[in-house]
mmCIF file of C-alpha atoms and ligand atoms in Angstrom:
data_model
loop_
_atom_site.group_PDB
_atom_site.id
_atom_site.type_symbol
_atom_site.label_atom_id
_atom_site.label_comp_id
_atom_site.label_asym_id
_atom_site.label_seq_id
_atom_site.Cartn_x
_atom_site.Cartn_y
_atom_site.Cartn_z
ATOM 1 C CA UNK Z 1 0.000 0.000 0.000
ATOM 2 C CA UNK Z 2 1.539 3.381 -1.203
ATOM 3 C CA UNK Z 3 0.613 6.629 0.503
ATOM 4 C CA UNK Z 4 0.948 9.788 -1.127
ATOM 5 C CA UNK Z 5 4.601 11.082 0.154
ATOM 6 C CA UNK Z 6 5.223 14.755 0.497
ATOM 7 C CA UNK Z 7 8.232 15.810 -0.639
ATOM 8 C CA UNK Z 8 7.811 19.841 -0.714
ATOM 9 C CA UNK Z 9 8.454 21.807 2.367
ATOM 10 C CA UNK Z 10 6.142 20.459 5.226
ATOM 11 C CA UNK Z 11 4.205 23.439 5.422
ATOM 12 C CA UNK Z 12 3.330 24.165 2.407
ATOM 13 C CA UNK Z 13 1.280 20.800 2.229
ATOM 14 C CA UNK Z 14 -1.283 21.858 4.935
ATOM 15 C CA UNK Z 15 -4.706 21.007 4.873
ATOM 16 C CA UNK Z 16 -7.926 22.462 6.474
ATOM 17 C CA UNK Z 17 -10.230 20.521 8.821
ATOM 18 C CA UNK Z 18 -14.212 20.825 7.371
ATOM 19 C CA UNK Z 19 -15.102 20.780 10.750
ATOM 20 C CA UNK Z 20 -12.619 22.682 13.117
ATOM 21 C CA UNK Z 21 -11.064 24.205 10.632
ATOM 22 C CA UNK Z 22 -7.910 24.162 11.797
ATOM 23 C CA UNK Z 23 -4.921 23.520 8.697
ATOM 24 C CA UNK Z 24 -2.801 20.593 9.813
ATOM 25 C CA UNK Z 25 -0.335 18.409 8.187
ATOM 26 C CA UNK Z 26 -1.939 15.478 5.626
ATOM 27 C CA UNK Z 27 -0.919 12.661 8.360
ATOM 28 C CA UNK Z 28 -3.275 14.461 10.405
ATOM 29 C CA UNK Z 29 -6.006 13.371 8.127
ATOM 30 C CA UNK Z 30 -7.160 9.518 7.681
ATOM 31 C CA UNK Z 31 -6.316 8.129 4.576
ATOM 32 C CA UNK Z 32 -9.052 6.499 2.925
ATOM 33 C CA UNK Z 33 -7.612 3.389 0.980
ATOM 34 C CA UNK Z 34 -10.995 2.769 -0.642
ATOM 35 C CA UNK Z 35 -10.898 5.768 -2.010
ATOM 36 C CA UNK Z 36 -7.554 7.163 -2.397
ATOM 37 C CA UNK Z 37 -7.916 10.111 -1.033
ATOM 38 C CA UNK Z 38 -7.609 12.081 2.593
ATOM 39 C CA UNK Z 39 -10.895 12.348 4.667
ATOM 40 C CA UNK Z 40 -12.070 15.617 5.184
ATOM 41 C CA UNK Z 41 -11.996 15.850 8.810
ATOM 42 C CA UNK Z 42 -8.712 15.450 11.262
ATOM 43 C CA UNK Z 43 -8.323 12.599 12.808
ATOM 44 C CA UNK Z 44 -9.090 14.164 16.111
ATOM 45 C CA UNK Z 45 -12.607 15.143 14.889
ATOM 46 C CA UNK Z 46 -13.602 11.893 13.394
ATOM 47 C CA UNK Z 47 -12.229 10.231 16.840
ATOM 48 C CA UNK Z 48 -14.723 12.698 18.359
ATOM 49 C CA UNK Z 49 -17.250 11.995 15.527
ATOM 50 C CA UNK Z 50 -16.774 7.965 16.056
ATOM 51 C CA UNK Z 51 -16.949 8.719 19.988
ATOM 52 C CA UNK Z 52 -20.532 10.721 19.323
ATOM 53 C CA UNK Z 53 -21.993 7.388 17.418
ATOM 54 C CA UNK Z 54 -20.903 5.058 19.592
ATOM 55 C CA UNK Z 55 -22.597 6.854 22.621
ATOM 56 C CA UNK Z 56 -25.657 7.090 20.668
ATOM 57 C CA UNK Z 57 -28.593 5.611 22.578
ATOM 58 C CA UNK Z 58 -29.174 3.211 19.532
ATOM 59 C CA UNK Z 59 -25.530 2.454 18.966
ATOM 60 C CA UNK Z 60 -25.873 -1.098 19.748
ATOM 61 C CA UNK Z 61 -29.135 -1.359 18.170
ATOM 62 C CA UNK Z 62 -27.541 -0.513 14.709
ATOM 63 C CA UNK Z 63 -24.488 -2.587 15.088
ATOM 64 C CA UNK Z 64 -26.830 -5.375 15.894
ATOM 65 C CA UNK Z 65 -28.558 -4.508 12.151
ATOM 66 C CA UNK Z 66 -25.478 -3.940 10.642
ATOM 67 C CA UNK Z 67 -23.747 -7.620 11.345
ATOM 68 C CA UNK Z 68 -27.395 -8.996 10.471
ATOM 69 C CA UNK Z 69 -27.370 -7.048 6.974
ATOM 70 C CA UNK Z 70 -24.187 -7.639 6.551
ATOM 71 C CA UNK Z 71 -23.397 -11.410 7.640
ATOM 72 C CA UNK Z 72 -27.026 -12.355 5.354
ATOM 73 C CA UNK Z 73 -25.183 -10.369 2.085
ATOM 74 C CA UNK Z 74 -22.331 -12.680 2.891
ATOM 75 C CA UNK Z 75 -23.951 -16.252 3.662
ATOM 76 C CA UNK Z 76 -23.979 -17.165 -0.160
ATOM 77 C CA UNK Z 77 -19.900 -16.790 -0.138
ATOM 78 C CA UNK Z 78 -19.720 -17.798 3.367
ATOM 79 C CA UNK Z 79 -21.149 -21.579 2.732
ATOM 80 C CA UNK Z 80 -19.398 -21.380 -0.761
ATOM 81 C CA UNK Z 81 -16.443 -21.001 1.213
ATOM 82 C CA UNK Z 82 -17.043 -23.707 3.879
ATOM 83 C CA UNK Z 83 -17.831 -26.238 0.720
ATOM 84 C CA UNK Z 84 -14.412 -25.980 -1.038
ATOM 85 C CA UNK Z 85 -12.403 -25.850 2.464
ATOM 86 C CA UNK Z 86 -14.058 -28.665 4.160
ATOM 87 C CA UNK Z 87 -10.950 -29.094 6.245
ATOM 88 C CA UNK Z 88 -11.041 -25.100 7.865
ATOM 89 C CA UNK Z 89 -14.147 -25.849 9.717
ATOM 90 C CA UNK Z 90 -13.419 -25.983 13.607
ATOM 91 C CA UNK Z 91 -13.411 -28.942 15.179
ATOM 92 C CA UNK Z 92 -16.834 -28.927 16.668
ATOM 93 C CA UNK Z 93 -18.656 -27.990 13.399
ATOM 94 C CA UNK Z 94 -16.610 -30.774 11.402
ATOM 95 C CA UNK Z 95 -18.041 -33.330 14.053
ATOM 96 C CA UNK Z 96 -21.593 -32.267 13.552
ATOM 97 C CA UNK Z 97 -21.491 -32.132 10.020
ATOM 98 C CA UNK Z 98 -19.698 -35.706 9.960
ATOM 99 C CA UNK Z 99 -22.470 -36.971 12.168
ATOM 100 C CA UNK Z 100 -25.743 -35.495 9.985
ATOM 101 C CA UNK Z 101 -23.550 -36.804 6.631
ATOM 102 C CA UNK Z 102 -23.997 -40.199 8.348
ATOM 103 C CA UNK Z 103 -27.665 -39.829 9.614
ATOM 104 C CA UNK Z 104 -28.779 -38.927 6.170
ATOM 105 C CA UNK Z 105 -26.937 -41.781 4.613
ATOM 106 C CA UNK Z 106 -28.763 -44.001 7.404
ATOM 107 C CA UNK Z 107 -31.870 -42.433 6.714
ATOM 108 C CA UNK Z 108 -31.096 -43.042 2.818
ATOM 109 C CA UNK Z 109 -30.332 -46.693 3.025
ATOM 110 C CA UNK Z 110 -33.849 -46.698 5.621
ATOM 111 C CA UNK Z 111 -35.330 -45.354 3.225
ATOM 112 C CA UNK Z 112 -34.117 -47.405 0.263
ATOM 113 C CA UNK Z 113 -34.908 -50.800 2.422
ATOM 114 C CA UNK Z 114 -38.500 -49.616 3.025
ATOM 115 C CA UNK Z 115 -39.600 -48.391 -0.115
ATOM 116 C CA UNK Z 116 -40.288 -50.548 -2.412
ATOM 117 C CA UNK Z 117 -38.839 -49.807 -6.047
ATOM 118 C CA UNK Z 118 -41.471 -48.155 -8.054
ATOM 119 C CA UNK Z 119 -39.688 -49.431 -11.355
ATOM 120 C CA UNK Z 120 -39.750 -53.156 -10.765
ATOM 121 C CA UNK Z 121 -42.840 -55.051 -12.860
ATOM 122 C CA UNK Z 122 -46.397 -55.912 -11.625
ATOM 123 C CA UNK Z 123 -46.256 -59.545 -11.168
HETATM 124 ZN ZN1 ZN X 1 -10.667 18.857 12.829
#
C-alpha cells in the first residue's frame, strides 16, 4: 500500500479541517484506501465523531442490524467457502457435520430398504 509522500516543504502541504477548521499536516487526516484520497476531517474530529456514534442511545441497536445485513449479504460466499475448504471448519462444526452426513446416509439406506422400487414389474 503506497501513501501519497510529500516531498515539498512540510508546510506548504497543509490542509484544512471541514469541521474545526484548523490547517494541519496530511498525516493528520485519515487516509481512505478505498478511495484514495484524505478524509475531510482530522483525525481528532472523526475520533470525536466515532466517539458521538458510539454513545448514541441506539448504537448497539444498529451494530446489531449492521452484522445482520451484513453477515445475510455474505452467507452465499460464506457456505461457498465452507464447501471448497471442508478441512477449515473448527473442530466442533466438522463433528456435527460428519455426524448429519452419516444420519442422512442411514436415513437413505432406511429409506431405500423400506420403499419398495417403483420401477420393478407388476407380477
Ligand atoms: Zn478537525
Amino acid at each position: 500500500m503506497d501513501y501519497p509522500t510529500c516531498t515539498m516543504s512540510e508546510t506548504a502541504f497543509l490542509k484544512a479541517c471541514k469541521k474545526c477548521g484548523i490547517p494541519q499536516l496530511l498525516e493528520r487526516f485519515p487516509f481512505l484506501k478505498a478511495e484514495q484520497k484524505y478524509r475531510g476531517t482530522c483525525k481528532a474530529c472523526r475520533a470525536a465523531e466515532l466517539r458521538a456514534l458510539r454513545r448514541h442511545p441506539d448504537h448497539a441497536e444498529r451494530m446489531r442490524e449492521a452484522e445482520r445485513v451484513r453477515s445475510q449479504r455474505r452467507r452465499p460466499a460464506i457456505l461457498q467457502w465452507q464447501r471448497e475448504h471442508p478441512d477449515n471448519m473448527r473442530p466442533g462444526r466438522q463433528r456435527r457435520a460428519a455426524a448429519r452426513a452419516a444420519r442422512q446416509a442411514a436415513a437413505h439406506a432406511a429409506q431405500l430398504l423400506t420403499t419398495p422400487p417403483d420401477n420393478q414389474p407388476l407380477s
